[in-house]
Coordinates of C-alpha atoms in Angstrom, one line a residue:
Chain B
M1 CA 0.2 0.0 -0.3
T2 CA 1.2 3.8 -0.8
V3 CA 1.0 6.6 1.5
D4 CA -1.3 7.8 -0.8
S5 CA -4.2 4.9 -0.6
D6 CA -3.4 4.3 3.0
K7 CA -5.0 8.1 3.3
D8 CA -7.5 7.5 0.4
L9 CA -8.5 4.6 2.4
E10 CA -8.5 6.4 5.8
S11 CA -10.9 8.9 4.9
Q12 CA -12.9 6.4 2.9
I13 CA -13.4 4.5 6.3
A14 CA -14.3 7.8 8.6
E15 CA -16.6 8.4 5.6
W16 CA -18.6 5.1 5.9
R17 CA -18.1 5.7 10.2
G18 CA -20.3 9.5 9.6
Y19 CA -23.2 8.1 7.7
M20 CA -23.6 4.6 9.5
R21 CA -23.1 6.8 12.8
S22 CA -25.7 9.3 11.9
R23 CA -28.3 5.9 12.5
R24 CA -29.4 6.5 15.2
A25 CA -30.2 2.8 16.6
V26 CA -26.1 2.0 15.9
Q27 CA -24.7 3.5 19.1
D28 CA -20.1 4.4 18.3
A29 CA -19.4 0.7 19.7
D30 CA -21.3 -0.6 17.0
V31 CA -19.5 1.3 14.5
D32 CA -15.9 0.3 16.1
E33 CA -17.0 -3.0 15.6
L34 CA -18.7 -2.7 12.2
E35 CA -15.3 -1.0 12.1
D36 CA -13.0 -3.0 12.6
H37 CA -14.3 -6.1 10.8
L38 CA -14.5 -3.2 7.6
R39 CA -10.7 -2.7 8.3
A40 CA -10.3 -7.3 8.1
T41 CA -12.4 -7.9 5.2
V42 CA -9.8 -4.9 3.4
A43 CA -6.9 -6.9 4.6
D44 CA -8.0 -9.8 4.0
L45 CA -8.8 -8.7 0.1
V46 CA -5.9 -6.3 -0.1
E47 CA -3.5 -9.7 0.3
T48 CA -5.3 -11.5 -2.2
G49 CA -3.5 -8.7 -5.2
L50 CA -6.3 -6.1 -4.7
Q51 CA -5.7 -2.1 -4.6
P52 CA -7.2 0.0 -1.3
D53 CA -10.2 1.4 -2.9
E54 CA -11.2 -1.6 -4.4
A55 CA -10.8 -3.6 -1.3
F56 CA -12.9 -1.0 0.4
L57 CA -15.8 -1.3 -2.3
V58 CA -16.1 -5.1 -2.1
A59 CA -15.5 -4.6 2.2
V60 CA -18.7 -2.0 2.1
K61 CA -20.7 -3.9 -0.8
R62 CA -20.2 -7.5 1.7
M63 CA -21.1 -5.4 4.8
G64 CA -24.6 -5.0 3.4
S65 CA -27.1 -1.8 2.9
Q66 CA -26.9 0.7 6.2
D67 CA -30.2 0.6 6.2
D68 CA -30.8 -3.2 6.2
L69 CA -28.1 -2.2 8.3
S70 CA -29.7 -0.2 10.4
R71 CA -33.0 -1.9 10.4
E72 CA -31.9 -5.2 12.3
F73 CA -29.6 -3.1 14.8
A74 CA -33.0 -1.2 15.6
R75 CA -34.5 -4.5 16.0
V76 CA -32.4 -5.5 18.2
H77 CA -32.4 -2.0 19.8
S78 CA -35.5 -1.6 20.5
E79 CA -35.3 1.2 23.4
R80 CA -32.3 3.1 21.6
L81 CA -35.0 4.7 19.2
W82 CA -36.4 5.7 22.5
R83 CA -34.1 8.5 23.5
Q84 CA -33.9 7.8 27.5
L85 CA -34.8 10.4 29.6
V86 CA -32.6 9.7 32.6
L87 CA -29.3 10.5 34.0
A88 CA -27.6 6.9 31.8
G89 CA -28.0 9.6 28.6
E90 CA -25.9 6.7 26.0
P91 CA -24.8 4.3 27.9
D92 CA -21.5 3.5 25.7
A93 CA -20.7 7.6 25.2
P94 CA -18.0 8.6 27.4
A95 CA -19.0 10.3 30.4
S96 CA -18.5 13.8 29.7
G97 CA -17.0 16.2 32.1
G98 CA -19.2 19.4 31.2
S99 CA -22.3 16.9 32.2
A100 CA -20.8 15.4 35.6
R101 CA -20.3 19.5 35.9
D102 CA -23.6 20.6 35.0
L103 CA -25.6 18.0 37.3
L104 CA -23.6 18.4 40.3
V105 CA -24.7 22.4 40.0
M106 CA -28.5 20.8 39.3
V107 CA -27.8 19.2 42.2
G108 CA -26.7 22.4 44.0
C109 CA -29.7 24.8 43.1
T110 CA -32.1 22.5 43.4
A111 CA -31.0 21.5 47.1
V112 CA -31.1 25.3 47.4
A113 CA -34.6 25.8 45.8
A114 CA -35.6 23.1 48.4
I115 CA -34.3 24.3 51.8
G116 CA -34.5 28.2 50.9
I117 CA -38.1 27.5 50.5
K118 CA -38.4 26.8 54.1
V119 CA -35.9 29.7 55.5
P120 CA -38.6 31.8 56.6
E121 CA -40.0 29.5 58.3
L122 CA -36.4 30.0 61.0
F123 CA -37.6 33.4 61.4
G124 CA -41.7 32.7 62.4
I125 CA -43.1 33.5 59.1
Q126 CA -46.0 30.7 58.8
P127 CA -47.0 29.2 55.6
D128 CA -50.6 29.4 57.1
Q129 CA -50.6 32.7 58.8
D130 CA -48.4 34.4 57.1
E131 CA -49.9 34.3 53.4
G132 CA -49.0 37.9 52.1
F133 CA -45.6 37.6 52.7
Y134 CA -45.6 34.0 50.8
L135 CA -47.9 35.0 47.6
R136 CA -45.2 38.2 47.3
N137 CA -42.2 36.2 47.6
I138 CA -42.5 32.9 46.2
S139 CA -41.1 34.0 42.7
L140 CA -37.9 35.2 44.1
F141 CA -37.6 32.0 46.4
A142 CA -38.1 30.0 43.5
L143 CA -36.4 31.6 40.3
A144 CA -32.9 32.9 42.4
P145 CA -31.7 28.7 42.2
L146 CA -32.7 28.8 39.0
A147 CA -31.0 31.8 37.5
A148 CA -28.2 31.0 39.8
Y149 CA -28.0 27.4 38.0
V150 CA -28.5 29.0 34.2
A151 CA -25.6 31.4 35.4
V152 CA -23.1 28.2 36.3
R153 CA -24.3 26.6 33.2
R154 CA -23.8 29.5 31.1
R155 CA -20.3 30.6 33.2
V156 CA -21.9 34.6 32.4
G157 CA -19.4 37.2 33.7
I158 CA -18.9 39.3 37.2
A159 CA -21.2 41.6 35.5
V160 CA -23.8 39.5 34.7
I161 CA -23.8 38.3 38.2
G162 CA -23.6 41.6 39.6
T163 CA -26.3 42.5 37.8
L164 CA -28.5 39.4 38.1
I165 CA -27.9 40.1 42.7
G166 CA -29.2 43.5 41.8
L167 CA -32.6 43.3 40.0
F168 CA -32.8 40.1 42.4
A169 CA -32.1 42.8 45.5
L170 CA -34.5 45.1 44.1
G171 CA -37.5 42.8 43.4
A172 CA -37.1 41.5 47.2
V173 CA -36.7 45.6 48.3
A174 CA -39.9 46.4 46.3
A175 CA -42.0 43.4 47.2
N176 CA -41.3 44.0 51.1
A177 CA -40.5 47.5 51.6
Y178 CA -43.1 49.1 50.7
P179 CA -45.8 49.6 53.8
V180 CA -48.9 47.5 52.5
T181 CA -51.0 45.0 54.2
D182 CA -52.2 42.5 52.8
S183 CA -55.5 43.6 51.9
S184 CA -54.5 45.9 49.5
Q185 CA -54.2 45.4 45.6
S186 CA -50.4 46.1 45.4
I187 CA -49.8 43.0 46.7
A188 CA -52.1 40.5 44.0
L189 CA -50.3 42.8 42.3
T190 CA -46.7 42.2 42.5
A191 CA -47.7 38.9 43.1
L192 CA -48.7 37.9 39.1
H193 CA -46.0 40.6 38.2
L194 CA -43.0 39.7 40.2
P195 CA -43.2 36.3 38.6
L196 CA -42.6 37.6 35.4
A197 CA -40.0 40.2 36.0
L198 CA -37.9 37.5 37.4
W199 CA -38.1 34.9 35.0
L200 CA -37.0 37.5 32.3
V201 CA -34.2 38.3 35.2
V202 CA -33.5 34.4 34.1
G203 CA -33.4 35.5 30.9
V204 CA -30.2 38.3 31.5
A205 CA -29.0 35.4 33.2
Y206 CA -29.9 32.6 29.5
V207 CA -28.4 35.4 27.1
G208 CA -25.5 35.2 29.4
G209 CA -25.6 39.4 30.0
D210 CA -26.3 39.7 25.9
W211 CA -28.4 41.7 26.0
F212 CA -29.2 42.6 22.4
A213 CA -28.3 39.3 21.0
G214 CA -32.3 38.5 19.2
R215 CA -31.2 35.2 18.6
K216 CA -30.5 34.3 22.3
W217 CA -33.5 35.8 23.5
M218 CA -35.3 33.5 20.9
D219 CA -33.5 30.3 22.6
F220 CA -34.9 31.7 25.9
I221 CA -37.8 31.9 25.1
R222 CA -37.8 28.6 23.4
F223 CA -36.4 27.4 27.0
T224 CA -39.5 29.1 27.9
G225 CA -42.0 26.8 26.7
E226 CA -40.0 24.0 27.1
W227 CA -39.5 24.6 30.7
L228 CA -43.4 24.9 31.2
I229 CA -43.8 22.0 29.3
Y230 CA -41.1 20.0 31.4
Y231 CA -42.8 21.4 34.7
V232 CA -46.2 20.6 34.4
L233 CA -45.2 16.7 33.5
I234 CA -42.9 16.9 36.8
G235 CA -46.3 18.4 38.5
L236 CA -48.6 16.0 37.3
G237 CA -46.2 13.0 37.8
G238 CA -45.4 15.1 41.2
G239 CA -49.6 14.7 42.1
I240 CA -49.6 11.2 41.5
L241 CA -46.6 10.5 43.5
I242 CA -48.2 12.4 46.3
G243 CA -52.0 11.5 46.0
V244 CA -50.8 7.1 45.9
T245 CA -48.2 8.0 49.3
V246 CA -50.9 9.4 51.2
N247 CA -53.7 6.8 50.0
I248 CA -50.9 4.2 51.4
F249 CA -49.8 5.4 54.6
L250 CA -53.5 5.6 55.6
A251 CA -53.7 2.0 54.8
I252 CA -51.5 1.7 57.9
D253 CA -53.7 5.1 59.9
I254 CA -50.4 6.9 59.3
D255 CA -51.2 10.2 58.3
I256 CA -48.6 12.0 56.2
E257 CA -51.3 14.7 54.7
D258 CA -48.9 17.1 57.2
F259 CA -46.0 16.6 55.5
V260 CA -47.2 16.6 52.6
G261 CA -48.1 19.4 53.2
Y262 CA -45.6 21.2 54.7
W263 CA -42.8 19.3 53.0
L264 CA -43.1 17.3 50.1
L265 CA -44.8 19.5 47.8
P266 CA -43.2 23.4 49.0
C267 CA -39.7 22.4 48.6
G268 CA -41.1 19.6 45.7
A269 CA -42.3 22.8 43.8
A270 CA -39.4 24.9 44.3
A271 CA -37.2 22.0 43.4
A272 CA -39.3 21.4 40.4
V273 CA -38.0 24.7 39.1
V274 CA -34.1 24.3 38.9
V275 CA -35.4 20.1 38.0
A276 CA -37.2 21.1 34.5
A277 CA -34.4 23.4 33.2
W278 CA -31.9 21.5 33.8
L279 CA -34.2 18.3 32.1
V280 CA -34.7 21.5 29.2
E281 CA -30.7 21.9 29.0
A282 CA -29.8 18.4 29.1
K283 CA -32.5 16.5 27.0
Q284 CA -32.8 19.5 24.3
S285 CA -34.2 16.6 21.5
V286 CA -36.7 15.4 23.3
I287 CA -39.1 18.0 23.9
E288 CA -37.8 20.3 20.2
N289 CA -39.5 16.6 19.4
M290 CA -42.9 17.8 21.5
A291 CA -43.5 21.4 21.8
P292 CA -44.1 22.3 18.3
V293 CA -45.9 18.5 17.6
L294 CA -48.4 20.9 21.3
T295 CA -48.5 24.3 18.9
R296 CA -49.4 22.6 16.0
V297 CA -52.5 20.6 17.6
F298 CA -53.8 23.9 19.6
T299 CA -52.9 26.7 17.1
P300 CA -56.0 25.6 14.9
L301 CA -58.6 24.3 18.4
F302 CA -57.3 28.4 20.1
S303 CA -58.1 29.7 16.4
A304 CA -61.4 27.5 16.1
A305 CA -62.7 29.6 20.0
L306 CA -61.4 33.0 19.4
V307 CA -63.3 33.1 16.1
A308 CA -66.3 31.4 17.7
F309 CA -66.0 33.7 20.9
L310 CA -66.2 36.6 18.6
G311 CA -69.0 35.3 16.6
A312 CA -70.6 35.4 19.7
V313 CA -70.6 38.5 20.8
L314 CA -71.4 40.0 16.6
V315 CA -74.1 38.1 16.8
T316 CA -75.6 38.2 20.5
G317 CA -74.8 42.2 20.8
N318 CA -74.1 41.2 24.3
V319 CA -71.3 43.7 25.8
L320 CA -68.4 41.9 27.6
D321 CA -68.4 41.9 31.5
V322 CA -65.4 43.1 33.0
E323 CA -65.1 41.9 36.6
R324 CA -61.7 41.0 37.9
D325 CA -62.2 37.2 37.0
V326 CA -63.0 37.4 34.1
L327 CA -60.4 40.3 33.4
I328 CA -57.7 37.8 35.1
L329 CA -59.5 34.9 32.7
F330 CA -58.9 36.8 29.3
D331 CA -55.7 38.4 30.1
A332 CA -55.2 34.6 30.4
L333 CA -56.3 33.2 27.1
L334 CA -54.3 36.5 25.7
V335 CA -50.9 35.2 27.4
V336 CA -51.8 31.5 26.1
V337 CA -52.3 32.7 22.4
L338 CA -49.8 34.9 21.8
G339 CA -47.2 31.4 23.9
L340 CA -48.1 29.8 21.2
L341 CA -47.3 32.2 18.5
L342 CA -44.5 32.7 20.1
Y343 CA -42.9 29.2 20.2
S344 CA -43.7 28.2 16.6
I345 CA -42.2 31.4 15.8
S346 CA -39.5 30.4 17.9
A347 CA -39.8 26.7 16.5
R348 CA -39.7 27.4 12.7
D349 CA -37.1 27.2 10.4
P350 CA -37.3 31.5 8.7
V351 CA -36.5 30.4 5.4
T352 CA -39.5 28.2 4.9
R353 CA -42.0 30.1 2.6
P354 CA -44.9 30.8 3.9
T355 CA -47.4 27.9 4.6
L356 CA -51.2 27.2 5.8
F357 CA -49.6 26.8 9.4
D358 CA -48.9 30.6 8.6
R359 CA -52.4 31.4 7.8
L360 CA -54.4 30.1 10.7
Q361 CA -51.5 31.8 12.9
L362 CA -53.0 34.6 11.6
A363 CA -55.7 33.9 12.0
L364 CA -54.9 33.4 15.4
A365 CA -53.7 36.9 16.3
I366 CA -56.1 39.2 14.4
S367 CA -58.8 37.0 16.6
A368 CA -57.1 37.8 19.7
T369 CA -56.2 41.5 19.0
L370 CA -59.6 41.3 18.8
I371 CA -60.4 40.0 21.5
D372 CA -58.0 42.4 22.8
I373 CA -59.9 45.6 22.0
L374 CA -63.4 44.4 23.1
V375 CA -61.5 43.4 26.2
L376 CA -59.5 47.6 26.5
V377 CA -63.4 49.6 25.5
A378 CA -64.5 47.2 28.7
I379 CA -62.1 48.3 31.0
F380 CA -61.9 51.7 30.1
D381 CA -66.0 52.1 30.6
R382 CA -64.7 50.4 33.9
I383 CA -62.2 53.3 34.4
S384 CA -64.4 56.4 33.4
E385 CA -68.0 55.2 35.1
W386 CA -65.6 54.2 38.8
G387 CA -62.4 55.7 38.1
T388 CA -58.8 54.3 38.2
T389 CA -57.5 51.9 40.9
P390 CA -54.5 50.0 40.8
N391 CA -55.8 46.7 39.5
K392 CA -57.3 48.7 36.7
A393 CA -54.8 51.0 35.2
A394 CA -52.4 47.1 36.1
A395 CA -54.7 45.5 33.5
L396 CA -55.3 48.6 31.3
G397 CA -51.3 48.9 30.8
I398 CA -51.3 45.0 30.4
N399 CA -53.7 44.9 27.0
L400 CA -52.6 47.6 25.6
I401 CA -48.9 46.5 25.6
L402 CA -50.8 43.3 24.9
L403 CA -52.7 44.6 21.7
A404 CA -49.6 46.4 20.9
N405 CA -47.9 43.2 20.1
L406 CA -50.7 41.4 18.7
A407 CA -51.9 43.9 16.4
W408 CA -48.3 44.3 15.0
T409 CA -47.6 40.6 14.8
A410 CA -50.8 40.5 12.8
F411 CA -49.8 42.4 10.4
L412 CA -45.6 41.3 10.6
L413 CA -47.7 37.6 9.9
A414 CA -49.9 38.6 7.1
E415 CA -47.0 40.9 5.1
F416 CA -45.4 37.3 5.4
V417 CA -47.7 35.3 4.3
R418 CA -48.4 38.3 1.0
H419 CA -44.6 37.5 0.3
R420 CA -44.2 41.3 1.3
R421 CA -41.3 41.0 4.0
P422 CA -38.8 38.0 5.1
Y423 CA -40.2 36.2 9.0
E424 CA -36.4 37.3 10.1
Q425 CA -38.8 40.6 11.5
L426 CA -41.5 38.7 12.9
E427 CA -38.6 37.1 15.0
R428 CA -37.5 40.4 16.1
W429 CA -40.2 42.4 16.3
Q430 CA -41.4 39.5 19.4
T431 CA -37.5 38.9 20.6
R432 CA -37.0 43.3 21.3
Y433 CA -40.5 43.7 22.4
I434 CA -39.5 41.6 25.4
A435 CA -37.9 44.8 26.9
V436 CA -41.4 45.8 27.3
Y437 CA -42.9 43.1 28.8
A438 CA -39.8 43.9 31.3
A439 CA -40.3 47.4 31.7
W440 CA -43.9 46.8 32.6
A441 CA -43.3 44.4 35.2
W442 CA -41.4 46.8 37.1
I443 CA -43.2 49.2 36.4
V444 CA -46.3 47.8 38.7
I445 CA -43.9 46.7 41.3
L446 CA -41.7 49.5 41.7
V447 CA -44.3 52.7 40.8
F448 CA -47.6 51.4 41.2
P449 CA -48.0 51.5 45.3
P450 CA -46.2 54.5 46.1
V451 CA -48.5 56.5 43.1
F452 CA -51.2 54.8 44.2
G453 CA -51.0 56.1 47.9
F454 CA -50.5 51.6 48.9
V455 CA -54.2 50.5 48.4
Chain Z
M1 CA -25.6 -23.7 -5.0
H2 CA -26.1 -21.6 -2.1
V3 CA -28.5 -22.5 0.4
A4 CA -31.7 -20.4 0.1
K5 CA -32.0 -17.1 2.6
D6 CA -34.6 -18.7 5.0
L7 CA -32.4 -22.2 6.1
V8 CA -29.1 -19.8 6.6
A9 CA -31.0 -17.7 8.8
A10 CA -32.7 -20.7 10.3
S11 CA -29.5 -22.3 11.3
A12 CA -27.8 -18.8 12.1
T13 CA -27.8 -19.2 16.1
P14 CA -26.8 -22.9 16.1
M15 CA -23.9 -22.3 13.9
V16 CA -22.6 -19.2 16.1
L17 CA -23.3 -20.7 19.1
A18 CA -21.4 -23.5 17.6
I19 CA -18.1 -21.9 17.0
L20 CA -18.4 -19.4 20.2
A21 CA -18.5 -22.9 21.9
L22 CA -14.8 -23.6 20.1
D23 CA -13.1 -21.0 21.0
D24 CA -14.2 -17.2 22.2
S25 CA -14.4 -15.3 18.8
Y26 CA -15.1 -12.0 16.6
G27 CA -17.6 -10.8 13.7
Y28 CA -14.8 -11.3 11.1
A29 CA -13.3 -14.8 12.4
I30 CA -16.6 -16.2 13.1
L31 CA -17.9 -15.6 8.9
K32 CA -14.6 -16.6 7.9
Q33 CA -15.5 -20.2 9.9
I34 CA -18.7 -20.3 9.0
N35 CA -17.5 -19.8 5.4
E36 CA -15.1 -22.7 5.6
V37 CA -16.9 -25.0 7.2
S38 CA -19.8 -24.5 5.1
G39 CA -17.3 -24.5 1.5
G40 CA -19.0 -20.9 1.3
E41 CA -22.5 -22.2 0.1
L42 CA -23.6 -20.7 2.8
T43 CA -23.6 -16.6 2.0
W44 CA -24.3 -14.1 4.5
T45 CA -24.4 -10.6 4.5
D46 CA -21.4 -9.3 6.6
G47 CA -22.6 -6.8 8.7
L48 CA -25.7 -8.6 9.6
L49 CA -23.9 -10.8 12.2
Y50 CA -23.6 -8.0 14.3
P51 CA -27.2 -7.4 15.4
L52 CA -27.4 -11.1 15.6
L53 CA -24.4 -11.2 18.0
H54 CA -26.3 -8.2 20.3
R55 CA -29.1 -10.2 20.0
L56 CA -27.4 -13.1 21.7
E57 CA -25.9 -11.6 23.6
R58 CA -28.7 -9.6 25.2
L59 CA -30.6 -13.6 25.2
G60 CA -27.1 -14.0 27.6
H61 CA -26.4 -17.6 25.5
V62 CA -22.8 -14.9 24.9
E63 CA -20.6 -12.9 26.4
S64 CA -19.2 -9.5 24.8
S65 CA -15.7 -8.2 26.0
W66 CA -13.5 -5.7 24.0
R67 CA -9.5 -6.6 23.9
T68 CA -7.2 -5.7 22.3
A69 CA -6.1 -6.7 19.0
P70 CA -2.4 -7.8 17.1
G71 CA -1.5 -4.2 15.4
G72 CA -3.4 -2.3 18.8
R73 CA -7.3 -2.4 17.1
R74 CA -9.8 -2.6 19.8
R75 CA -11.3 -6.0 19.0
K76 CA -15.0 -6.6 20.2
Y77 CA -14.6 -10.2 21.1
Y78 CA -17.1 -12.8 22.0
S79 CA -17.4 -15.4 24.4
I80 CA -20.1 -18.5 25.1
T81 CA -22.4 -19.0 28.6
S82 CA -23.4 -22.6 30.5
Q83 CA -27.1 -21.1 29.2
G84 CA -25.8 -20.4 25.8
R85 CA -24.2 -24.1 25.8
A86 CA -26.9 -25.0 27.2
Q87 CA -29.7 -23.7 23.8
L88 CA -26.7 -24.8 21.7
A89 CA -27.3 -28.2 22.9
E90 CA -31.6 -27.4 22.6
Q91 CA -30.8 -26.5 19.1
R92 CA -29.0 -29.6 18.3
R93 CA -31.5 -32.0 19.0
Q94 CA -33.9 -30.6 17.4
W95 CA -31.7 -30.5 14.0
A96 CA -30.9 -33.3 14.5
T97 CA -34.8 -34.3 14.5
V98 CA -35.1 -32.9 11.5
V99 CA -32.1 -33.9 9.7
Q100 CA -33.5 -37.6 11.0
A101 CA -36.8 -37.2 9.7
L102 CA -35.8 -35.6 6.2
D103 CA -33.4 -38.8 6.3
N104 CA -36.8 -41.0 6.6
V105 CA -38.5 -39.2 4.0
W106 CA -35.8 -38.7 1.2
P107 CA -37.5 -39.7 -2.3
G108 CA -34.9 -43.0 -3.3
G109 CA -33.5 -42.9 0.2
G110 CA -29.3 -42.9 -1.2
L111 CA -29.4 -38.7 -1.1
P112 CA -27.0 -37.1 0.9
S113 CA -29.2 -35.2 3.6
I114 CA -28.6 -31.3 2.5
A115 CA -25.1 -29.6 2.4
V116 CA -25.6 -28.6 6.0
V117 CA -24.6 -29.5 7.8
P118 CA -26.1 -29.0 11.6
L119 CA -23.4 -26.9 14.3
G120 CA -20.4 -27.2 11.4
V121 CA -18.4 -29.7 13.9

């Protein structure tokens, strides 16, 4: 063999390896084994007088088609097609230092979250007596460990760490320093807006302080959607676990409801915040397949529901009744719609041409915009009739912000569907608009209580 | 003459187990040995031996270990387990039954039994 043909053979084998490795049912160790076979065949054939490249072709042919081979491997190792969710990962893969460190960081932050939620009790603040305190501060306890986890994972710089600590401190001060009573509206508003504000602070950690990197914020939106799915899944599993555990202990006459209520539930819920984030980071590929499917299923359904609602309003002429509960319901609906839109936007390949699904999204955006206008009209009515309260002002603000976002999204989607603008503008619009939500959340938390006299 | 595919597939497990019962071996050598004992009549698609070996390993009939081959490359060797030997004995009984039954009904009676001598030993 000449040096040249040796090199040739190596590159051919490397290429063959690459193809083989891309089969999901075939793992590195299998490819190693097959490669050993390939090389043995080639060596024997070369000994009989073939050129290395000829020998390689014959050997590959004898090996059989990669399709047949991977089908057989899949039949033996069917579990490989289900990507393993938990720690094991790929059993044959060399344990990388990175993931071990990541696991440690996750465990540490989870422990901090689980313990942290119980720390106030050391100072005599009881969950069943000081509901106001927990209502205002729960997001601080839940999201600070998450921010820490994300920051460590992203290895953010000292400036970003300072920013994170500063913002969390600001949130803590705003939630606790104002002289508000448990019955004041400001508490409920803080309880609603602080989680949003702090979640976006987690976003700052996620983008590593790269405030203006649109793509990274898009990743954060994706992260948010996937985190939510994991959190709900963990919650469902946890609920079943708790239900079963309580009942099997009841069967032996031991009542563990107090333990569950005081320890398992709060600590578990706080810890799950970090665990869900870790799952998103560690197992991205699993949900990548699920989240887009969920948005695809629910976008048409939500569009249909909203259009039906608008039709009913038109036909009956009934006016929206804006009690506080109803308002929150409508805002929740609009947020879900926005989430659907955002998530499909983040999961979409920006270069593909407009599809039917984009038109559906356009319908969803337009109907959501119209509903938001209905809500706004109703709020204006009430404000002009009864005057302003913190609740109404906050509702007005968030609905105006949602309206601007939805209306411009609808416009950009329409332009995109008609081939007038690239998809990328829609992405940029959404990522930049995150700043508006953050600013508004902080305004409600910091400015509203003093302006409205701490009512 | 090549042996039909179905027959090759049916004989694959006892063939591999029997070869491993002689000595530990690796994929390429196993195939070479099958080729030798069958006089080239039993042809396989090389790659398909490996899923079979993995299946046998999963069933507990064989065990595998990575060893260093001459020349420094890593090579996966297979060895038969006691359970594998029991399986081999069972398969041997079954094959003997089939061959004997066929022998009794072959027209003319004088024909040699099928070219595949089970177990190849």
